[in-house]
Short mmCIF file of C-alpha atoms in Angstrom, two decimals:
data_model
loop_
_atom_site.label_atom_id
_atom_site.label_comp_id
_atom_site.label_asym_id
_atom_site.label_seq_id
_atom_site.Cartn_x
_atom_site.Cartn_y
_atom_site.Cartn_z
CA UNK A 1 0.34 -0.30 0.21
CA UNK A 2 1.02 3.74 -0.74
CA UNK A 3 -0.68 6.29 0.90
CA UNK A 4 -3.10 7.53 -1.83
CA UNK A 5 -3.70 3.52 -3.07
CA UNK A 6 -1.01 0.12 -4.34
CA UNK A 7 2.09 -0.41 -6.24
CA UNK A 8 1.76 -2.77 -7.51
CA UNK A 9 5.57 -4.93 -8.68
CA UNK A 10 6.06 -7.81 -11.19
CA UNK A 11 9.28 -9.58 -11.18
CA UNK A 12 9.73 -12.65 -13.73
CA UNK A 13 12.75 -14.33 -15.82
CA UNK A 14 12.25 -16.48 -18.44
CA UNK A 15 14.23 -19.90 -19.61
CA UNK A 16 12.97 -21.01 -22.57
CA UNK A 17 14.20 -23.27 -25.19
CA UNK A 18 14.68 -21.90 -28.15
CA UNK A 19 15.57 -23.52 -31.70
CA UNK A 20 17.49 -25.87 -29.31
CA UNK A 21 18.92 -22.80 -27.85
CA UNK A 22 18.05 -22.30 -24.16
CA UNK A 23 17.22 -18.75 -23.76
CA UNK A 24 16.56 -16.47 -20.59
CA UNK A 25 15.39 -12.67 -20.13
CA UNK A 26 14.28 -11.10 -16.64
CA UNK A 27 11.75 -8.86 -17.12
CA UNK A 28 10.39 -6.25 -13.84
CA UNK A 29 7.25 -4.46 -14.29
CA UNK A 30 6.10 -2.34 -10.91
CA UNK A 31 2.33 -0.64 -11.42
CA UNK A 32 0.96 2.76 -9.12
CA UNK A 33 -2.72 2.43 -9.36
CA UNK A 34 -4.57 5.00 -6.80
CA UNK A 35 -6.91 3.28 -4.44
CA UNK A 36 -9.35 2.11 -7.40
CA UNK A 37 -6.73 0.88 -8.43
CA UNK A 38 -6.57 3.82 -12.14
CA UNK A 39 -3.15 3.00 -13.26
CA UNK A 40 -1.32 6.25 -12.03
CA UNK A 41 1.86 5.38 -13.35
CA UNK A 42 4.50 2.74 -14.18
CA UNK A 43 7.34 1.38 -15.15
CA UNK A 44 8.72 -1.91 -17.00
CA UNK A 45 12.54 -3.55 -18.52
CA UNK A 46 13.12 -6.09 -20.48
CA UNK A 47 16.63 -7.38 -19.91
CA UNK A 48 17.95 -10.24 -22.36
CA UNK A 49 21.32 -10.82 -20.55
CA UNK A 50 22.83 -7.89 -22.45
CA UNK A 51 20.98 -5.50 -20.73
CA UNK A 52 17.73 -4.04 -20.13
CA UNK A 53 14.91 -1.32 -22.62
CA UNK A 54 13.26 0.49 -19.98
CA UNK A 55 9.88 1.96 -20.53
CA UNK A 56 8.66 4.69 -18.01
CA UNK A 57 5.08 6.02 -17.80
CA UNK A 58 2.99 8.23 -16.40
CA UNK A 59 -1.02 8.43 -17.12
CA UNK A 60 -2.31 12.16 -15.96
CA UNK A 61 -6.36 12.60 -16.01
CA UNK A 62 -8.77 14.77 -17.78
CA UNK A 63 -8.79 18.22 -17.23
CA UNK A 64 -11.31 20.59 -18.58
CA UNK A 65 -8.82 21.25 -21.44
CA UNK A 66 -7.59 17.56 -22.21
CA UNK A 67 -8.91 14.19 -22.24
CA UNK A 68 -6.37 11.88 -20.34
CA UNK A 69 -2.35 11.88 -21.76
CA UNK A 70 -0.33 8.70 -21.32
CA UNK A 71 3.56 10.51 -21.05
CA UNK A 72 6.66 8.17 -21.83
CA UNK A 73 9.94 8.08 -21.94
CA UNK A 74 11.37 4.73 -23.36
CA UNK A 75 15.72 4.22 -22.68
CA UNK A 76 17.74 2.69 -25.03
CA UNK A 77 20.87 1.82 -26.06
CA UNK A 78 21.64 4.32 -23.34
CA UNK A 79 19.64 7.02 -24.87
CA UNK A 80 16.05 8.15 -23.82
CA UNK A 81 13.03 9.25 -25.84
CA UNK A 82 9.80 10.64 -25.19
CA UNK A 83 6.52 11.51 -26.55
CA UNK A 84 3.09 11.97 -25.38
CA UNK A 85 -0.44 10.71 -25.95
CA UNK A 86 -3.03 11.59 -25.91
CA UNK A 87 -6.00 8.60 -24.97
CA UNK A 88 -9.84 8.89 -24.80
CA UNK A 89 -10.15 6.73 -20.81
CA UNK A 90 -7.77 5.30 -18.65
CA UNK A 91 -5.15 2.82 -19.50
CA UNK A 92 -4.99 -0.66 -18.12
CA UNK A 93 -1.90 -3.21 -17.34
CA UNK A 94 -1.85 -6.45 -16.64
CA UNK A 95 -0.71 -6.30 -13.33
CA UNK A 96 -3.57 -4.19 -12.38
CA UNK A 97 -7.01 -6.41 -14.63
CA UNK A 98 -7.56 -8.48 -11.60
CA UNK A 99 -7.18 -5.84 -8.96
CA UNK A 100 -9.77 -3.81 -11.32
CA UNK A 101 -11.60 -6.54 -12.07
CA UNK A 102 -11.79 -7.71 -7.63
CA UNK A 103 -12.68 -4.30 -6.69
CA UNK A 104 -15.74 -4.37 -9.26
CA UNK A 105 -16.57 -7.79 -7.76
CA UNK A 106 -16.60 -10.45 -9.46
CA UNK A 107 -20.12 -10.91 -10.60
CA UNK A 108 -20.93 -14.67 -13.15
CA UNK A 109 -22.10 -13.80 -15.88
CA UNK A 110 -20.44 -9.93 -16.70
CA UNK A 111 -19.45 -8.93 -19.38
CA UNK A 112 -16.10 -5.44 -18.95
CA UNK A 113 -14.07 -4.26 -21.89
CA UNK A 114 -11.09 -1.46 -20.82
CA UNK A 115 -8.22 -0.76 -22.70
CA UNK A 116 -5.25 -2.37 -22.30
CA UNK A 117 -2.38 -0.67 -22.29
CA UNK A 118 0.79 -3.51 -23.05
CA UNK A 119 3.72 -1.76 -21.88
CA UNK A 120 6.24 -4.04 -24.38
CA UNK A 121 4.82 -2.82 -27.43
CA UNK A 122 3.76 0.60 -26.06
CA UNK A 123 0.40 0.00 -28.08
CA UNK A 124 -3.48 0.08 -26.75
CA UNK A 125 -5.71 -2.46 -27.74
CA UNK A 126 -9.69 -3.79 -26.52
CA UNK A 127 -9.88 -6.09 -23.78
CA UNK A 128 -13.23 -8.28 -23.32
CA UNK A 129 -13.69 -9.90 -20.29
CA UNK A 130 -16.70 -12.25 -19.45
CA UNK A 131 -16.81 -13.01 -15.29
CA UNK A 132 -17.69 -17.20 -15.81
CA UNK A 133 -18.95 -19.01 -12.39
CA UNK A 134 -17.23 -19.69 -8.87
CA UNK A 135 -15.83 -22.71 -9.09
CA UNK A 136 -12.51 -24.75 -7.20
CA UNK A 137 -8.81 -24.76 -8.20
CA UNK A 138 -5.97 -26.59 -8.17
CA UNK A 139 -2.74 -24.20 -6.67
CA UNK A 140 0.21 -25.33 -5.55
CA UNK A 141 -0.98 -28.93 -3.99
CA UNK A 142 -3.40 -27.31 -2.97
CA UNK A 143 -7.67 -25.79 -3.50
CA UNK A 144 -8.62 -22.83 -3.94
CA UNK A 145 -11.41 -20.79 -4.84
CA UNK A 146 -12.11 -18.67 -8.08
CA UNK A 147 -13.78 -17.52 -10.33
CA UNK A 148 -13.22 -18.06 -14.07
CA UNK A 149 -12.25 -15.75 -16.36
CA UNK A 150 -11.94 -15.74 -20.34
CA UNK A 151 -10.02 -12.88 -21.67
CA UNK A 152 -10.05 -11.33 -25.32
CA UNK A 153 -7.26 -9.56 -26.43
CA UNK A 154 -6.50 -8.22 -30.00
CA UNK A 155 -8.13 -12.22 -31.07
CA UNK A 156 -6.21 -13.91 -28.00
CA UNK A 157 -8.02 -16.12 -25.89
CA UNK A 158 -6.60 -16.53 -22.67
CA UNK A 159 -8.13 -18.44 -19.85
CA UNK A 160 -8.00 -17.47 -15.85
CA UNK A 161 -9.17 -17.94 -12.42
CA UNK A 162 -9.36 -15.38 -9.78
CA UNK A 163 -9.64 -15.06 -6.39
CA UNK A 164 -12.11 -12.95 -4.85
CA UNK A 165 -8.75 -10.22 -3.84
CA UNK A 166 -7.78 -10.21 -7.47
CA UNK A 167 -4.91 -13.09 -6.85
CA UNK A 168 -4.39 -14.70 -9.95
CA UNK A 169 -4.36 -18.22 -9.24
CA UNK A 170 -3.78 -20.57 -13.40
CA UNK A 171 -3.66 -18.88 -16.00
CA UNK A 172 -4.40 -20.60 -19.75
CA UNK A 173 -3.29 -19.26 -22.49
CA UNK A 174 -2.68 -20.91 -26.32
CA UNK A 175 -0.02 -22.76 -27.24
CA UNK A 176 -0.80 -24.48 -24.23
CA UNK A 177 0.68 -22.77 -21.74
CA UNK A 178 0.21 -22.81 -18.28
CA UNK A 179 0.56 -20.22 -15.75
CA UNK A 180 0.65 -21.51 -11.80
CA UNK A 181 0.53 -19.71 -8.85
CA UNK A 182 4.00 -21.36 -6.81
CA UNK A 183 5.65 -20.13 -3.52
CA UNK A 184 8.85 -16.96 -5.18
CA UNK A 185 11.54 -20.06 -3.55
CA UNK A 186 9.86 -22.28 -5.80
CA UNK A 187 9.42 -20.38 -8.69
CA UNK A 188 12.65 -18.46 -8.64
CA UNK A 189 14.48 -21.68 -8.30
CA UNK A 190 13.16 -22.59 -12.17
CA UNK A 191 12.88 -26.76 -12.07
CA UNK A 192 11.20 -27.02 -14.47
CA UNK A 193 10.39 -31.34 -15.28
CA UNK A 194 12.29 -32.60 -18.04
CA UNK A 195 9.06 -34.40 -19.25
CA UNK A 196 6.96 -30.79 -19.87
CA UNK A 197 10.05 -28.40 -22.01
CA UNK A 198 9.57 -28.03 -24.85
CA UNK A 199 11.05 -25.89 -27.46
CA UNK A 200 8.17 -23.34 -27.58
CA UNK A 201 9.11 -22.36 -31.99
CA UNK A 202 9.32 -26.62 -32.59
CA UNK A 203 5.75 -26.65 -30.46
CA UNK A 204 5.17 -23.35 -32.71
CA UNK A 205 5.73 -25.20 -35.96
CA UNK A 206 2.63 -25.72 -38.71
CA UNK A 207 3.32 -28.81 -40.89
CA UNK A 208 1.95 -28.71 -44.24
CA UNK A 209 0.42 -31.28 -45.28
CA UNK A 210 1.36 -31.69 -49.26
CA UNK A 211 1.80 -34.11 -51.90
CA UNK A 212 5.77 -32.16 -53.31
CA UNK A 213 8.49 -31.50 -51.29
CA UNK A 214 9.99 -28.01 -50.90
CA UNK A 215 13.80 -29.53 -51.29
CA UNK A 216 14.66 -25.02 -51.41
CA UNK A 217 12.44 -22.03 -51.45
CA UNK A 218 14.45 -20.40 -52.90
CA UNK A 219 13.27 -22.00 -56.08
CA UNK A 220 9.57 -21.52 -54.77
CA UNK A 221 7.49 -19.80 -58.35
CA UNK A 222 4.12 -19.64 -57.37
CA UNK A 223 2.70 -21.65 -54.27
CA UNK A 224 -0.59 -22.09 -52.89
CA UNK A 225 -1.77 -23.10 -49.67
CA UNK A 226 -4.90 -23.48 -47.77
CA UNK A 227 -4.94 -22.63 -43.50
CA UNK A 228 -7.81 -24.04 -41.82
CA UNK A 229 -8.69 -23.90 -38.23
CA UNK A 230 -9.21 -20.16 -37.96
CA UNK A 231 -11.33 -17.85 -39.88
CA UNK A 232 -9.53 -15.36 -42.92
CA UNK A 233 -10.08 -12.47 -44.62
CA UNK A 234 -8.05 -9.98 -46.32
CA UNK A 235 -7.34 -7.61 -43.09
CA UNK A 236 -5.72 -10.13 -41.78
CA UNK A 237 -3.57 -11.87 -44.43
CA UNK A 238 -2.09 -9.39 -46.18
CA UNK A 239 1.55 -9.53 -47.93
CA UNK A 240 3.16 -8.42 -50.82
CA UNK A 241 2.36 -10.57 -53.77
CA UNK A 242 0.50 -12.56 -52.02
CA UNK A 243 -3.90 -12.87 -52.93
CA UNK A 244 -6.09 -14.38 -51.05
CA UNK A 245 -9.53 -16.27 -52.51
CA UNK A 246 -11.25 -18.45 -49.67
CA UNK A 247 -8.66 -19.95 -47.04
CA UNK A 248 -6.39 -20.45 -50.23
CA UNK A 249 -3.73 -18.08 -49.78
CA UNK A 250 -1.64 -17.62 -52.78
CA UNK A 251 1.99 -16.35 -53.19
CA UNK A 252 4.44 -15.60 -56.60
CA UNK A 253 7.83 -15.49 -56.45
CA UNK A 254 9.11 -11.20 -55.10
CA UNK A 255 11.18 -11.41 -58.24
CA UNK A 256 8.32 -11.41 -60.93
CA UNK A 257 6.70 -8.19 -59.28
CA UNK A 258 6.53 -5.31 -61.38
CA UNK A 259 5.38 -2.20 -60.56
CA UNK A 260 2.17 -0.22 -60.74
CA UNK A 261 1.38 3.43 -59.38
CA UNK A 262 2.48 4.53 -56.98
CA UNK A 263 1.97 4.24 -53.20
CA UNK A 264 1.10 8.25 -51.72
CA UNK A 265 0.93 6.78 -48.20
CA UNK A 266 4.76 5.13 -48.38
CA UNK A 267 6.47 8.06 -46.88
CA UNK A 268 4.73 7.23 -44.21
CA UNK A 269 7.26 4.26 -43.28
CA UNK A 270 10.38 7.69 -43.33
CA UNK A 271 9.02 8.15 -40.12
CA UNK A 272 10.87 7.15 -36.68
CA UNK A 273 8.99 5.27 -34.28
CA UNK A 274 9.60 4.77 -30.52
CA UNK A 275 11.73 1.53 -31.03
CA UNK A 276 12.29 2.27 -34.46
CA UNK A 277 14.99 4.96 -34.29
CA UNK A 278 15.32 6.03 -37.25
CA UNK A 279 16.27 9.59 -36.67
CA UNK A 280 19.03 7.95 -33.85
CA UNK A 281 22.50 9.46 -35.44
CA UNK A 282 24.26 5.91 -34.66
CA UNK A 283 21.56 4.21 -36.82
CA UNK A 284 22.15 7.25 -38.63
CA UNK A 285 25.72 7.18 -39.12
CA UNK A 286 26.01 2.70 -39.43
CA UNK A 287 23.53 2.93 -42.46
CA UNK A 288 25.28 5.96 -44.54
CA UNK A 289 28.36 3.89 -44.30
CA UNK A 290 26.42 0.75 -45.65
CA UNK A 291 25.05 2.36 -48.85
CA UNK A 292 28.10 4.48 -48.91
CA UNK A 293 29.31 4.60 -53.01
CA UNK A 294 25.62 3.03 -53.89
CA UNK A 295 23.17 4.42 -56.38
CA UNK A 296 20.10 3.70 -56.11
CA UNK A 297 17.12 2.84 -53.68
CA UNK A 298 16.49 -0.59 -55.04
CA UNK A 299 20.47 -0.71 -54.99
CA UNK A 300 21.07 0.02 -51.87
CA UNK A 301 18.28 -1.56 -50.04
CA UNK A 302 20.38 -4.73 -51.06
CA UNK A 303 23.71 -3.53 -50.08
CA UNK A 304 21.86 -2.81 -46.92
CA UNK A 305 20.45 -6.47 -46.50
CA UNK A 306 24.11 -7.51 -46.97
CA UNK A 307 25.34 -5.82 -44.11
CA UNK A 308 22.82 -6.05 -42.02
CA UNK A 309 23.20 -9.89 -41.87
CA UNK A 310 26.67 -10.07 -41.87
CA UNK A 311 26.57 -7.27 -39.00
CA UNK A 312 24.30 -9.74 -36.09
CA UNK A 313 25.11 -12.60 -33.93
CA UNK A 314 22.42 -15.04 -35.22
CA UNK A 315 20.52 -16.16 -31.81
CA UNK A 316 17.24 -16.45 -30.45
CA UNK A 317 16.89 -13.76 -28.35
CA UNK A 318 13.77 -12.47 -25.74
CA UNK A 319 13.45 -8.71 -26.04
CA UNK A 320 12.36 -5.80 -27.28
CA UNK A 321 14.09 -5.38 -29.95
CA UNK A 322 14.93 -1.62 -30.38
CA UNK A 323 16.80 -0.42 -33.29
CA UNK A 324 19.32 1.70 -31.10
CA UNK A 325 20.14 -1.39 -28.53
CA UNK A 326 20.49 -4.11 -31.88
CA UNK A 327 23.26 -2.09 -32.86
CA UNK A 328 25.13 -1.61 -29.90
CA UNK A 329 24.76 -5.84 -29.40
CA UNK A 330 24.54 -6.92 -32.52
CA UNK A 331 22.81 -9.62 -31.81
CA UNK A 332 19.29 -11.07 -32.05
CA UNK A 333 16.98 -13.06 -34.59
CA UNK A 334 14.65 -12.27 -37.22
CA UNK A 335 12.85 -8.76 -34.99
CA UNK A 336 16.63 -7.80 -34.19
CA UNK A 337 17.73 -8.30 -37.34
CA UNK A 338 13.61 -6.77 -39.20
CA UNK A 339 13.84 -4.07 -36.53
CA UNK A 340 17.79 -3.18 -37.59
CA UNK A 341 17.00 -3.60 -41.16
CA UNK A 342 13.72 -1.32 -41.32
CA UNK A 343 15.40 2.07 -38.79
CA UNK A 344 18.91 2.24 -41.26
CA UNK A 345 16.85 1.79 -44.52
CA UNK A 346 14.30 5.17 -43.60
CA UNK A 347 17.45 6.97 -41.68
CA UNK A 348 18.28 7.03 -45.06
CA UNK A 349 15.60 7.48 -47.03
CA UNK A 350 14.77 4.32 -48.11
CA UNK A 351 10.02 4.13 -46.96
CA UNK A 352 10.54 0.06 -44.53
CA UNK A 353 7.47 -1.53 -42.61
CA UNK A 354 8.09 -4.76 -40.79
CA UNK A 355 6.23 -7.92 -42.01
CA UNK A 356 4.88 -10.83 -39.84
CA UNK A 357 4.62 -14.46 -40.62
CA UNK A 358 5.67 -17.62 -41.79
CA UNK A 359 8.12 -18.46 -43.28
CA UNK A 360 9.22 -22.24 -44.47
CA UNK A 361 12.08 -24.72 -43.01
CA UNK A 362 13.51 -27.25 -42.83
CA UNK A 363 10.25 -28.67 -43.40
CA UNK A 364 7.91 -27.20 -41.46
CA UNK A 365 6.34 -22.97 -42.11
CA UNK A 366 7.86 -21.47 -38.44
CA UNK A 367 6.91 -17.94 -36.56
CA UNK A 368 9.01 -14.72 -38.48
CA UNK A 369 9.47 -11.07 -39.17
CA UNK A 370 11.20 -10.75 -42.16
CA UNK A 371 11.12 -6.04 -44.02
CA UNK A 372 9.01 -5.00 -47.03
CA UNK A 373 10.86 -2.04 -48.25
CA UNK A 374 9.20 0.83 -51.19
CA UNK A 375 11.43 1.30 -54.29
CA UNK A 376 9.59 4.40 -56.15
CA UNK A 377 10.22 3.35 -60.22
CA UNK A 378 9.75 7.18 -60.94
CA UNK A 379 7.14 8.87 -62.76
CA UNK A 380 4.25 7.93 -60.72
CA UNK A 381 5.04 4.21 -60.86
CA UNK A 382 6.97 1.52 -57.22
CA UNK A 383 6.04 -0.88 -55.46
CA UNK A 384 6.99 -2.38 -52.20
CA UNK A 385 9.08 -5.81 -51.97
CA UNK A 386 10.32 -8.11 -49.09
CA UNK A 387 13.95 -8.41 -48.33
CA UNK A 388 14.84 -10.65 -45.58
CA UNK A 389 18.04 -9.61 -43.68
CA UNK A 390 17.91 -12.94 -41.47
CA UNK A 391 18.40 -15.42 -44.33
CA UNK A 392 19.67 -12.36 -46.43
CA UNK A 393 17.47 -13.17 -48.98
CA UNK A 394 16.77 -9.95 -51.06
CA UNK A 395 14.45 -10.77 -52.80
CA UNK A 396 12.58 -12.78 -49.76
CA UNK A 397 12.07 -16.52 -51.03
CA UNK A 398 7.38 -17.36 -52.04
CA UNK A 399 6.74 -18.91 -48.64
CA UNK A 400 6.30 -15.91 -46.26
CA UNK A 401 3.54 -15.34 -45.72
CA UNK A 402 2.68 -12.33 -43.93
CA UNK A 403 -0.84 -11.86 -41.84
CA UNK A 404 -2.06 -7.97 -41.23
CA UNK A 405 -1.73 -5.44 -39.44
CA UNK A 406 1.74 -5.57 -40.02
CA UNK A 407 4.56 -4.83 -36.95
CA UNK A 408 5.97 -6.54 -34.00
CA UNK A 409 3.23 -4.89 -31.49
CA UNK A 410 1.07 -7.13 -33.34
CA UNK A 411 2.38 -10.23 -33.27
#
């Protein structure tokens, strides 16, 4: 408790198996709320072992001339950038969500909706909550009475069991992920039985049923996929060189794409973003050095693809992919390669954006992120092209299946 409310702290250590490698990260979140559990300020940090990225935020209540205001400070790579956002309502972070529910009383059958701020991505989205029946849940070798709470956050369905006081004793998420409340000593011991250890990326792999094998993705000129198990629309499936018909996605080799009418919105992808610091002097200097002596946006985009691929050590990483931080550590997976490439491309005047989806390798489709760059061909014509600095591909092969909306925060 504090003088005017509460301080909620959450400390975590992640230890995961990714592509056969043990990957660790430390997280810390502190949220300060008033007596009604309305958010007043927060601090979030994520350290994959190379140094933390820290996000601090404070919330100003509405006045006669303004709505709710969120003041942010993001520190990465030894530098801090700030920004202010206007919000239609008070934001919620996950740390005070269950407390808010308990404060309003958990009544079976009731529904709630709040705007949740994800401090890791700095984006907000609506969360829909339905309170179910009270039941008995086994946790920590005992049984606890708790309410079932079903939550939908940006299409992600989770089920929690929450006590009258707002304690979450169990949570089940997609891919079979289960979180159970334990004593601090046991949880911090990170002793996971071998029988339930699993490689998260392998567990999420989508193995296609096909009559023909794909031995070399670079040789694929045209690919048709029937996707089942999810509702699809052109809003959800989007990528350069691909089309959707019902639940069938067709992709063509990007090397066959031709310029069309210029995209008037391309220039919006030159602006810096909180974790895509294209205006950072170090990012700009690195990009200018990479493309020195190269003429034309297509050739410069290719040079950047090769440069970023050679610059970073390939290692599965749990991080906030800040371009400035990636440039400092020079380590990462597809997220880090993509973030750094996009920031560097924007810094030298090449519109670039992040694509998120699946890619085929080693007999299955896996989560992947890659950049798309806009090439202005002149005379009112241009085109977006996918590139892949992680795989050193210019252009990216035709097994890159993009899902919309774009951006690492949407993954």
